[in-house]
Amino acid sequence: MGQTATQRIAPRSGVAFTLDRGQRLTVIDPTGEQVADLVAYNRHDTGEVISSGRTLDYASRIYLTTGDPLYSNRSNVLLRIVEDTVGRHDFLLTPCSADTFRIIYGDTDPHRGCFGNLAAALAPYGIAPDAIPVAFNCFMNVPIDSATGALTVEPPLSRAGDRIVFVAETDLIIGLTACSALQSNNGSFKPIDYRVEG
């Protein structure tokens, strides 16, 4: 099917698109220190969705990188990481939302965040907001204190041009954002690029 041109997701926005089995999705941080929330659904049955809990359980660690599979809620592999120039991503924290900005940041007029952006982008595929899971947060840097379990959100380790590449293990619907949380992106909002190949 060839390669699509590199697409750009504007700061604080999101997109959804389909990915065929065997196709590769490359997520690129074009300017550095910018998170991209990624969710995936089985295109033929959207009740099957990417699962943080199952993936981390089977991996026995919280930081995933090249070679690691991303499992569904039915223990099937939806995506596999085949290249990763950063090596630090998050699969614990939920997509930021208006509630995130209200509860954590104290915003009185909160942005809809990645959750709202994913909900809007996935709606044409018949996916309801309540079906949006914990995302695989590309480039998000969340260190864990091994003694207390405390977590902190630190600036991404990604630099301009860094990327993570996934291969689809089945036909998918993908949701992808340029994250809207200041804390996650070292204080500024930047774009995310992606391309589909294969």
mmCIF file with all atom_site columns, C-alpha atoms in Angstrom:
data_model
loop_
_atom_site.group_PDB
_atom_site.id
_atom_site.type_symbol
_atom_site.label_atom_id
_atom_site.label_alt_id
_atom_site.label_comp_id
_atom_site.label_asym_id
_atom_site.label_entity_id
_atom_site.label_seq_id
_atom_site.pdbx_PDB_ins_code
_atom_site.Cartn_x
_atom_site.Cartn_y
_atom_site.Cartn_z
_atom_site.occupancy
_atom_site.B_iso_or_equiv
_atom_site.pdbx_formal_charge
_atom_site.auth_seq_id
_atom_site.auth_comp_id
_atom_site.auth_asym_id
_atom_site.auth_atom_id
_atom_site.pdbx_PDB_model_num
ATOM 1   C CA . MET A 1 1   ? 0.000   0.000   0.000  1.00 0.00 ? 1   MET A CA 1
ATOM 2   C CA . GLY A 1 2   ? 3.060   2.233   0.084  1.00 0.00 ? 2   GLY A CA 1
ATOM 3   C CA . GLN A 1 3   ? 3.780   5.118   2.380  1.00 0.00 ? 3   GLN A CA 1
ATOM 4   C CA . THR A 1 4   ? 1.584   8.040   3.273  1.00 0.00 ? 4   THR A CA 1
ATOM 5   C CA . ALA A 1 5   ? 3.054   11.490  3.524  1.00 0.00 ? 5   ALA A CA 1
ATOM 6   C CA . THR A 1 6   ? 3.981   12.559  7.017  1.00 0.00 ? 6   THR A CA 1
ATOM 7   C CA . GLN A 1 7   ? 0.929   14.097  8.678  1.00 0.00 ? 7   GLN A CA 1
ATOM 8   C CA . ARG A 1 8   ? 1.024   16.759  11.381 1.00 0.00 ? 8   ARG A CA 1
ATOM 9   C CA . ILE A 1 9   ? -1.221  16.894  14.447 1.00 0.00 ? 9   ILE A CA 1
ATOM 10  C CA . ALA A 1 10  ? -1.547  20.482  15.599 1.00 0.00 ? 10  ALA A CA 1
ATOM 11  C CA . PRO A 1 11  ? -0.764  21.291  19.234 1.00 0.00 ? 11  PRO A CA 1
ATOM 12  C CA . ARG A 1 12  ? -3.564  20.317  21.654 1.00 0.00 ? 12  ARG A CA 1
ATOM 13  C CA . SER A 1 13  ? -5.526  18.341  19.039 1.00 0.00 ? 13  SER A CA 1
ATOM 14  C CA . GLY A 1 14  ? -6.052  14.751  17.932 1.00 0.00 ? 14  GLY A CA 1
ATOM 15  C CA . VAL A 1 15  ? -6.885  12.518  14.978 1.00 0.00 ? 15  VAL A CA 1
ATOM 16  C CA . ALA A 1 16  ? -8.210  9.029   14.287 1.00 0.00 ? 16  ALA A CA 1
ATOM 17  C CA . PHE A 1 17  ? -7.483  6.772   11.326 1.00 0.00 ? 17  PHE A CA 1
ATOM 18  C CA . THR A 1 18  ? -7.372  3.121   10.330 1.00 0.00 ? 18  THR A CA 1
ATOM 19  C CA . LEU A 1 19  ? -4.328  0.889   10.227 1.00 0.00 ? 19  LEU A CA 1
ATOM 20  C CA . ASP A 1 20  ? -4.288  -2.404  8.326  1.00 0.00 ? 20  ASP A CA 1
ATOM 21  C CA . ARG A 1 21  ? -2.621  -5.516  9.672  1.00 0.00 ? 21  ARG A CA 1
ATOM 22  C CA . GLY A 1 22  ? 1.064   -5.378  8.783  1.00 0.00 ? 22  GLY A CA 1
ATOM 23  C CA . GLN A 1 23  ? 1.184   -1.624  8.340  1.00 0.00 ? 23  GLN A CA 1
ATOM 24  C CA . ARG A 1 24  ? 3.646   0.442   10.328 1.00 0.00 ? 24  ARG A CA 1
ATOM 25  C CA . LEU A 1 25  ? 2.773   3.559   12.261 1.00 0.00 ? 25  LEU A CA 1
ATOM 26  C CA . THR A 1 26  ? 5.634   5.938   12.997 1.00 0.00 ? 26  THR A CA 1
ATOM 27  C CA . VAL A 1 27  ? 4.985   8.577   15.655 1.00 0.00 ? 27  VAL A CA 1
ATOM 28  C CA . ILE A 1 28  ? 7.513   11.419  15.507 1.00 0.00 ? 28  ILE A CA 1
ATOM 29  C CA . ASP A 1 29  ? 8.274   14.219  17.943 1.00 0.00 ? 29  ASP A CA 1
ATOM 30  C CA . PRO A 1 30  ? 9.262   16.935  15.447 1.00 0.00 ? 30  PRO A CA 1
ATOM 31  C CA . THR A 1 31  ? 10.489  19.580  17.905 1.00 0.00 ? 31  THR A CA 1
ATOM 32  C CA . GLY A 1 32  ? 11.204  17.616  21.096 1.00 0.00 ? 32  GLY A CA 1
ATOM 33  C CA . GLU A 1 33  ? 9.648   17.149  24.553 1.00 0.00 ? 33  GLU A CA 1
ATOM 34  C CA . GLN A 1 34  ? 6.090   16.524  23.298 1.00 0.00 ? 34  GLN A CA 1
ATOM 35  C CA . VAL A 1 35  ? 3.836   13.628  24.305 1.00 0.00 ? 35  VAL A CA 1
ATOM 36  C CA . ALA A 1 36  ? 1.437   11.784  21.968 1.00 0.00 ? 36  ALA A CA 1
ATOM 37  C CA . ASP A 1 37  ? -1.419  9.741   23.469 1.00 0.00 ? 37  ASP A CA 1
ATOM 38  C CA . LEU A 1 38  ? -2.158  6.616   21.409 1.00 0.00 ? 38  LEU A CA 1
ATOM 39  C CA . VAL A 1 39  ? -5.179  4.315   21.662 1.00 0.00 ? 39  VAL A CA 1
ATOM 40  C CA . ALA A 1 40  ? -6.028  1.326   19.457 1.00 0.00 ? 40  ALA A CA 1
ATOM 41  C CA . TYR A 1 41  ? -9.192  -0.681  18.778 1.00 0.00 ? 41  TYR A CA 1
ATOM 42  C CA . ASN A 1 42  ? -9.854  -3.828  16.783 1.00 0.00 ? 42  ASN A CA 1
ATOM 43  C CA . ARG A 1 43  ? -11.472 -2.401  13.650 1.00 0.00 ? 43  ARG A CA 1
ATOM 44  C CA . HIS A 1 44  ? -13.852 -5.371  13.346 1.00 0.00 ? 44  HIS A CA 1
ATOM 45  C CA . ASP A 1 45  ? -14.967 -5.287  16.995 1.00 0.00 ? 45  ASP A CA 1
ATOM 46  C CA . THR A 1 46  ? -14.309 -2.036  18.835 1.00 0.00 ? 46  THR A CA 1
ATOM 47  C CA . GLY A 1 47  ? -15.101 -3.733  22.140 1.00 0.00 ? 47  GLY A CA 1
ATOM 48  C CA . GLU A 1 48  ? -11.528 -4.997  21.887 1.00 0.00 ? 48  GLU A CA 1
ATOM 49  C CA . VAL A 1 49  ? -9.185  -2.192  22.917 1.00 0.00 ? 49  VAL A CA 1
ATOM 50  C CA . ILE A 1 50  ? -5.596  -1.621  23.984 1.00 0.00 ? 50  ILE A CA 1
ATOM 51  C CA . SER A 1 51  ? -5.048  -2.589  27.626 1.00 0.00 ? 51  SER A CA 1
ATOM 52  C CA . SER A 1 52  ? -2.464  -1.057  29.924 1.00 0.00 ? 52  SER A CA 1
ATOM 53  C CA . GLY A 1 53  ? -3.185  -3.574  32.673 1.00 0.00 ? 53  GLY A CA 1
ATOM 54  C CA . ARG A 1 54  ? -2.746  -6.687  30.565 1.00 0.00 ? 54  ARG A CA 1
ATOM 55  C CA . THR A 1 55  ? 0.270   -5.340  28.672 1.00 0.00 ? 55  THR A CA 1
ATOM 56  C CA . LEU A 1 56  ? 2.170   -4.335  31.805 1.00 0.00 ? 56  LEU A CA 1
ATOM 57  C CA . ASP A 1 57  ? 1.168   -7.550  33.561 1.00 0.00 ? 57  ASP A CA 1
ATOM 58  C CA . TYR A 1 58  ? 2.579   -9.692  30.751 1.00 0.00 ? 58  TYR A CA 1
ATOM 59  C CA . ALA A 1 59  ? 5.710   -7.553  30.341 1.00 0.00 ? 59  ALA A CA 1
ATOM 60  C CA . SER A 1 60  ? 6.405   -7.496  34.104 1.00 0.00 ? 60  SER A CA 1
ATOM 61  C CA . ARG A 1 61  ? 7.649   -3.893  33.810 1.00 0.00 ? 61  ARG A CA 1
ATOM 62  C CA . ILE A 1 62  ? 6.204   -0.462  33.204 1.00 0.00 ? 62  ILE A CA 1
ATOM 63  C CA . TYR A 1 63  ? 8.623   0.934   30.606 1.00 0.00 ? 63  TYR A CA 1
ATOM 64  C CA . LEU A 1 64  ? 8.103   -0.605  27.175 1.00 0.00 ? 64  LEU A CA 1
ATOM 65  C CA . THR A 1 65  ? 10.340  -0.318  24.114 1.00 0.00 ? 65  THR A CA 1
ATOM 66  C CA . THR A 1 66  ? 11.499  -2.106  20.943 1.00 0.00 ? 66  THR A CA 1
ATOM 67  C CA . GLY A 1 67  ? 10.157  -5.648  20.685 1.00 0.00 ? 67  GLY A CA 1
ATOM 68  C CA . ASP A 1 68  ? 7.386   -5.209  23.219 1.00 0.00 ? 68  ASP A CA 1
ATOM 69  C CA . PRO A 1 69  ? 3.788   -6.099  22.279 1.00 0.00 ? 69  PRO A CA 1
ATOM 70  C CA . LEU A 1 70  ? 0.791   -3.996  23.292 1.00 0.00 ? 70  LEU A CA 1
ATOM 71  C CA . TYR A 1 71  ? -2.061  -6.299  24.273 1.00 0.00 ? 71  TYR A CA 1
ATOM 72  C CA . SER A 1 72  ? -5.816  -5.846  24.175 1.00 0.00 ? 72  SER A CA 1
ATOM 73  C CA . ASN A 1 73  ? -8.360  -6.401  26.931 1.00 0.00 ? 73  ASN A CA 1
ATOM 74  C CA . ARG A 1 74  ? -8.756  -9.874  25.375 1.00 0.00 ? 74  ARG A CA 1
ATOM 75  C CA . SER A 1 75  ? -5.022  -10.669 25.573 1.00 0.00 ? 75  SER A CA 1
ATOM 76  C CA . ASN A 1 76  ? -4.464  -10.385 21.843 1.00 0.00 ? 76  ASN A CA 1
ATOM 77  C CA . VAL A 1 77  ? -1.535  -8.366  20.509 1.00 0.00 ? 77  VAL A CA 1
ATOM 78  C CA . LEU A 1 78  ? -2.819  -5.246  18.724 1.00 0.00 ? 78  LEU A CA 1
ATOM 79  C CA . LEU A 1 79  ? 0.489   -3.463  18.141 1.00 0.00 ? 79  LEU A CA 1
ATOM 80  C CA . ARG A 1 80  ? 4.148   -4.305  18.490 1.00 0.00 ? 80  ARG A CA 1
ATOM 81  C CA . ILE A 1 81  ? 6.937   -1.757  19.007 1.00 0.00 ? 81  ILE A CA 1
ATOM 82  C CA . VAL A 1 82  ? 9.543   -2.352  16.289 1.00 0.00 ? 82  VAL A CA 1
ATOM 83  C CA . GLU A 1 83  ? 11.708  0.759   16.643 1.00 0.00 ? 83  GLU A CA 1
ATOM 84  C CA . ASP A 1 84  ? 12.174  3.277   19.439 1.00 0.00 ? 84  ASP A CA 1
ATOM 85  C CA . THR A 1 85  ? 14.773  6.054   19.594 1.00 0.00 ? 85  THR A CA 1
ATOM 86  C CA . VAL A 1 86  ? 13.713  7.276   23.060 1.00 0.00 ? 86  VAL A CA 1
ATOM 87  C CA . GLY A 1 87  ? 13.049  4.260   25.282 1.00 0.00 ? 87  GLY A CA 1
ATOM 88  C CA . ARG A 1 88  ? 10.850  6.037   27.821 1.00 0.00 ? 88  ARG A CA 1
ATOM 89  C CA . HIS A 1 89  ? 7.081   6.122   27.426 1.00 0.00 ? 89  HIS A CA 1
ATOM 90  C CA . ASP A 1 90  ? 4.171   5.920   29.863 1.00 0.00 ? 90  ASP A CA 1
ATOM 91  C CA . PHE A 1 91  ? 1.372   3.343   29.987 1.00 0.00 ? 91  PHE A CA 1
ATOM 92  C CA . LEU A 1 92  ? 0.016   4.200   33.438 1.00 0.00 ? 92  LEU A CA 1
ATOM 93  C CA . LEU A 1 93  ? -1.681  7.595   33.242 1.00 0.00 ? 93  LEU A CA 1
ATOM 94  C CA . THR A 1 94  ? -5.036  8.311   31.663 1.00 0.00 ? 94  THR A CA 1
ATOM 95  C CA . PRO A 1 95  ? -5.445  10.832  28.828 1.00 0.00 ? 95  PRO A CA 1
ATOM 96  C CA . CYS A 1 96  ? -5.597  14.366  30.193 1.00 0.00 ? 96  CYS A CA 1
ATOM 97  C CA . SER A 1 97  ? -9.114  15.799  30.232 1.00 0.00 ? 97  SER A CA 1
ATOM 98  C CA . ALA A 1 98  ? -11.118 18.791  31.375 1.00 0.00 ? 98  ALA A CA 1
ATOM 99  C CA . ASP A 1 99  ? -11.310 17.009  34.733 1.00 0.00 ? 99  ASP A CA 1
ATOM 100 C CA . THR A 1 100 ? -7.508  16.648  34.811 1.00 0.00 ? 100 THR A CA 1
ATOM 101 C CA . PHE A 1 101 ? -7.093  20.394  34.363 1.00 0.00 ? 101 PHE A CA 1
ATOM 102 C CA . ARG A 1 102 ? -9.812  21.121  36.928 1.00 0.00 ? 102 ARG A CA 1
ATOM 103 C CA . ILE A 1 103 ? -8.570  18.686  39.596 1.00 0.00 ? 103 ILE A CA 1
ATOM 104 C CA . ILE A 1 104 ? -4.776  18.859  39.151 1.00 0.00 ? 104 ILE A CA 1
ATOM 105 C CA . TYR A 1 105 ? -4.255  22.344  37.759 1.00 0.00 ? 105 TYR A CA 1
ATOM 106 C CA . GLY A 1 106 ? -7.240  24.156  39.270 1.00 0.00 ? 106 GLY A CA 1
ATOM 107 C CA . ASP A 1 107 ? -8.398  25.539  35.904 1.00 0.00 ? 107 ASP A CA 1
ATOM 108 C CA . THR A 1 108 ? -11.778 27.231  36.035 1.00 0.00 ? 108 THR A CA 1
ATOM 109 C CA . ASP A 1 109 ? -12.234 27.052  32.232 1.00 0.00 ? 109 ASP A CA 1
ATOM 110 C CA . PRO A 1 110 ? -10.420 23.815  31.416 1.00 0.00 ? 110 PRO A CA 1
ATOM 111 C CA . HIS A 1 111 ? -9.329  22.609  27.970 1.00 0.00 ? 111 HIS A CA 1
ATOM 112 C CA . ARG A 1 112 ? -10.956 19.360  26.809 1.00 0.00 ? 112 ARG A CA 1
ATOM 113 C CA . GLY A 1 113 ? -7.519  17.733  26.715 1.00 0.00 ? 113 GLY A CA 1
ATOM 114 C CA . CYS A 1 114 ? -6.445  14.539  24.991 1.00 0.00 ? 114 CYS A CA 1
ATOM 115 C CA . PHE A 1 115 ? -9.547  12.745  26.249 1.00 0.00 ? 115 PHE A CA 1
ATOM 116 C CA . GLY A 1 116 ? -11.863 15.261  24.586 1.00 0.00 ? 116 GLY A CA 1
ATOM 117 C CA . ASN A 1 117 ? -9.750  15.296  21.449 1.00 0.00 ? 117 ASN A CA 1
ATOM 118 C CA . LEU A 1 118 ? -9.798  11.492  21.255 1.00 0.00 ? 118 LEU A CA 1
ATOM 119 C CA . ALA A 1 119 ? -13.551 11.414  21.888 1.00 0.00 ? 119 ALA A CA 1
ATOM 120 C CA . ALA A 1 120 ? -14.188 13.833  19.021 1.00 0.00 ? 120 ALA A CA 1
ATOM 121 C CA . ALA A 1 121 ? -11.819 12.041  16.641 1.00 0.00 ? 121 ALA A CA 1
ATOM 122 C CA . LEU A 1 122 ? -13.161 8.546   17.434 1.00 0.00 ? 122 LEU A CA 1
ATOM 123 C CA . ALA A 1 123 ? -16.871 9.469   17.378 1.00 0.00 ? 123 ALA A CA 1
ATOM 124 C CA . PRO A 1 124 ? -17.185 8.937   13.584 1.00 0.00 ? 124 PRO A CA 1
ATOM 125 C CA . TYR A 1 125 ? -16.062 5.337   14.159 1.00 0.00 ? 125 TYR A CA 1
ATOM 126 C CA . GLY A 1 126 ? -18.880 4.786   16.667 1.00 0.00 ? 126 GLY A CA 1
ATOM 127 C CA . ILE A 1 127 ? -16.544 4.768   19.684 1.00 0.00 ? 127 ILE A CA 1
ATOM 128 C CA . ALA A 1 128 ? -18.088 6.429   22.740 1.00 0.00 ? 128 ALA A CA 1
ATOM 129 C CA . PRO A 1 129 ? -16.097 8.439   25.311 1.00 0.00 ? 129 PRO A CA 1
ATOM 130 C CA . ASP A 1 130 ? -16.563 5.761   27.968 1.00 0.00 ? 130 ASP A CA 1
ATOM 131 C CA . ALA A 1 131 ? -14.740 3.297   25.685 1.00 0.00 ? 131 ALA A CA 1
ATOM 132 C CA . ILE A 1 132 ? -11.505 5.334   25.712 1.00 0.00 ? 132 ILE A CA 1
ATOM 133 C CA . PRO A 1 133 ? -8.908  3.418   27.762 1.00 0.00 ? 133 PRO A CA 1
ATOM 134 C CA . VAL A 1 134 ? -5.604  4.392   29.336 1.00 0.00 ? 134 VAL A CA 1
ATOM 135 C CA . ALA A 1 135 ? -3.503  5.479   26.372 1.00 0.00 ? 135 ALA A CA 1
ATOM 136 C CA . PHE A 1 136 ? 0.012   4.467   25.463 1.00 0.00 ? 136 PHE A CA 1
ATOM 137 C CA . ASN A 1 137 ? 1.632   7.846   26.042 1.00 0.00 ? 137 ASN A CA 1
ATOM 138 C CA . CYS A 1 138 ? 4.451   8.048   23.526 1.00 0.00 ? 138 CYS A CA 1
ATOM 139 C CA . PHE A 1 139 ? 7.456   9.999   24.877 1.00 0.00 ? 139 PHE A CA 1
ATOM 140 C CA . MET A 1 140 ? 5.830   10.675  28.274 1.00 0.00 ? 140 MET A CA 1
ATOM 141 C CA . ASN A 1 141 ? 8.362   10.468  31.101 1.00 0.00 ? 141 ASN A CA 1
ATOM 142 C CA . VAL A 1 142 ? 6.874   9.247   34.394 1.00 0.00 ? 142 VAL A CA 1
ATOM 143 C CA . PRO A 1 143 ? 9.539   8.133   36.887 1.00 0.00 ? 143 PRO A CA 1
ATOM 144 C CA . ILE A 1 144 ? 8.394   5.960   39.805 1.00 0.00 ? 144 ILE A CA 1
ATOM 145 C CA . ASP A 1 145 ? 9.890   6.021   43.291 1.00 0.00 ? 145 ASP A CA 1
ATOM 146 C CA . SER A 1 146 ? 10.613  2.345   43.954 1.00 0.00 ? 146 SER A CA 1
ATOM 147 C CA . ALA A 1 147 ? 10.213  2.703   47.719 1.00 0.00 ? 147 ALA A CA 1
ATOM 148 C CA . THR A 1 148 ? 6.979   4.692   47.943 1.00 0.00 ? 148 THR A CA 1
ATOM 149 C CA . GLY A 1 149 ? 5.382   4.158   44.533 1.00 0.00 ? 149 GLY A CA 1
ATOM 150 C CA . ALA A 1 150 ? 5.122   7.933   44.098 1.00 0.00 ? 150 ALA A CA 1
ATOM 151 C CA . LEU A 1 151 ? 5.130   9.027   40.492 1.00 0.00 ? 151 LEU A CA 1
ATOM 152 C CA . THR A 1 152 ? 6.120   12.316  38.933 1.00 0.00 ? 152 THR A CA 1
ATOM 153 C CA . VAL A 1 153 ? 5.631   13.707  35.449 1.00 0.00 ? 153 VAL A CA 1
ATOM 154 C CA . GLU A 1 154 ? 8.968   14.940  34.124 1.00 0.00 ? 154 GLU A CA 1
ATOM 155 C CA . PRO A 1 155 ? 9.905   16.486  30.765 1.00 0.00 ? 155 PRO A CA 1
ATOM 156 C CA . PRO A 1 156 ? 9.984   13.948  27.920 1.00 0.00 ? 156 PRO A CA 1
ATOM 157 C CA . LEU A 1 157 ? 13.397  12.592  26.988 1.00 0.00 ? 157 LEU A CA 1
ATOM 158 C CA . SER A 1 158 ? 12.534  12.921  23.290 1.00 0.00 ? 158 SER A CA 1
ATOM 159 C CA . ARG A 1 159 ? 14.425  15.378  21.124 1.00 0.00 ? 159 ARG A CA 1
ATOM 160 C CA . ALA A 1 160 ? 13.546  16.792  17.722 1.00 0.00 ? 160 ALA A CA 1
ATOM 161 C CA . GLY A 1 161 ? 13.089  13.941  15.238 1.00 0.00 ? 161 GLY A CA 1
ATOM 162 C CA . ASP A 1 162 ? 12.851  11.129  17.777 1.00 0.00 ? 162 ASP A CA 1
ATOM 163 C CA . ARG A 1 163 ? 10.311  8.432   16.907 1.00 0.00 ? 163 ARG A CA 1
ATOM 164 C CA . ILE A 1 164 ? 8.602   5.251   17.936 1.00 0.00 ? 164 ILE A CA 1
ATOM 165 C CA . VAL A 1 165 ? 7.426   2.761   15.311 1.00 0.00 ? 165 VAL A CA 1
ATOM 166 C CA . PHE A 1 166 ? 4.601   0.254   15.754 1.00 0.00 ? 166 PHE A CA 1
ATOM 167 C CA . VAL A 1 167 ? 3.451   -2.573  13.493 1.00 0.00 ? 167 VAL A CA 1
ATOM 168 C CA . ALA A 1 168 ? -0.236  -3.509  13.483 1.00 0.00 ? 168 ALA A CA 1
ATOM 169 C CA . GLU A 1 169 ? -0.931  -7.139  14.334 1.00 0.00 ? 169 GLU A CA 1
ATOM 170 C CA . THR A 1 170 ? -4.566  -6.834  13.235 1.00 0.00 ? 170 THR A CA 1
ATOM 171 C CA . ASP A 1 171 ? -6.790  -4.277  11.484 1.00 0.00 ? 171 ASP A CA 1
ATOM 172 C CA . LEU A 1 172 ? -7.080  -1.296  13.812 1.00 0.00 ? 172 LEU A CA 1
ATOM 173 C CA . ILE A 1 173 ? -8.649  2.051   14.487 1.00 0.00 ? 173 ILE A CA 1
ATOM 174 C CA . ILE A 1 174 ? -6.046  4.376   15.968 1.00 0.00 ? 174 ILE A CA 1
ATOM 175 C CA . GLY A 1 175 ? -6.567  7.537   18.001 1.00 0.00 ? 175 GLY A CA 1
ATOM 176 C CA . LEU A 1 176 ? -3.530  9.813   18.339 1.00 0.00 ? 176 LEU A CA 1
ATOM 177 C CA . THR A 1 177 ? -3.012  13.221  19.930 1.00 0.00 ? 177 THR A CA 1
ATOM 178 C CA . ALA A 1 178 ? -0.534  15.999  20.490 1.00 0.00 ? 178 ALA A CA 1
ATOM 179 C CA . CYS A 1 179 ? -0.902  16.147  24.270 1.00 0.00 ? 179 CYS A CA 1
ATOM 180 C CA . SER A 1 180 ? -2.578  19.134  25.898 1.00 0.00 ? 180 SER A CA 1
ATOM 181 C CA . ALA A 1 181 ? -1.027  19.025  29.405 1.00 0.00 ? 181 ALA A CA 1
ATOM 182 C CA . LEU A 1 182 ? 1.665   21.576  30.168 1.00 0.00 ? 182 LEU A CA 1
ATOM 183 C CA . GLN A 1 183 ? 3.282   19.375  32.815 1.00 0.00 ? 183 GLN A CA 1
ATOM 184 C CA . SER A 1 184 ? 3.698   16.468  30.380 1.00 0.00 ? 184 SER A CA 1
ATOM 185 C CA . ASN A 1 185 ? 5.366   18.566  27.670 1.00 0.00 ? 185 ASN A CA 1
ATOM 186 C CA . ASN A 1 186 ? 7.837   20.682  29.675 1.00 0.00 ? 186 ASN A CA 1
ATOM 187 C CA . GLY A 1 187 ? 5.604   23.731  29.717 1.00 0.00 ? 187 GLY A CA 1
ATOM 188 C CA . SER A 1 188 ? 4.724   24.273  26.062 1.00 0.00 ? 188 SER A CA 1
ATOM 189 C CA . PHE A 1 189 ? 2.410   22.790  23.445 1.00 0.00 ? 189 PHE A CA 1
ATOM 190 C CA . LYS A 1 190 ? 3.965   21.419  20.284 1.00 0.00 ? 190 LYS A CA 1
ATOM 191 C CA . PRO A 1 191 ? 2.847   19.323  17.289 1.00 0.00 ? 191 PRO A CA 1
ATOM 192 C CA . ILE A 1 192 ? 3.219   15.599  16.694 1.00 0.00 ? 192 ILE A CA 1
ATOM 193 C CA . ASP A 1 193 ? 3.938   14.043  13.299 1.00 0.00 ? 193 ASP A CA 1
ATOM 194 C CA . TYR A 1 194 ? 3.017   10.564  12.102 1.00 0.00 ? 194 TYR A CA 1
ATOM 195 C CA . ARG A 1 195 ? 3.076   8.441   9.000  1.00 0.00 ? 195 ARG A CA 1
ATOM 196 C CA . VAL A 1 196 ? 1.681   5.094   7.911  1.00 0.00 ? 196 VAL A CA 1
ATOM 197 C CA . GLU A 1 197 ? 3.696   2.677   5.770  1.00 0.00 ? 197 GLU A CA 1
ATOM 198 C CA . GLY A 1 198 ? 3.154   -0.748  4.278  1.00 0.00 ? 198 GLY A CA 1
#
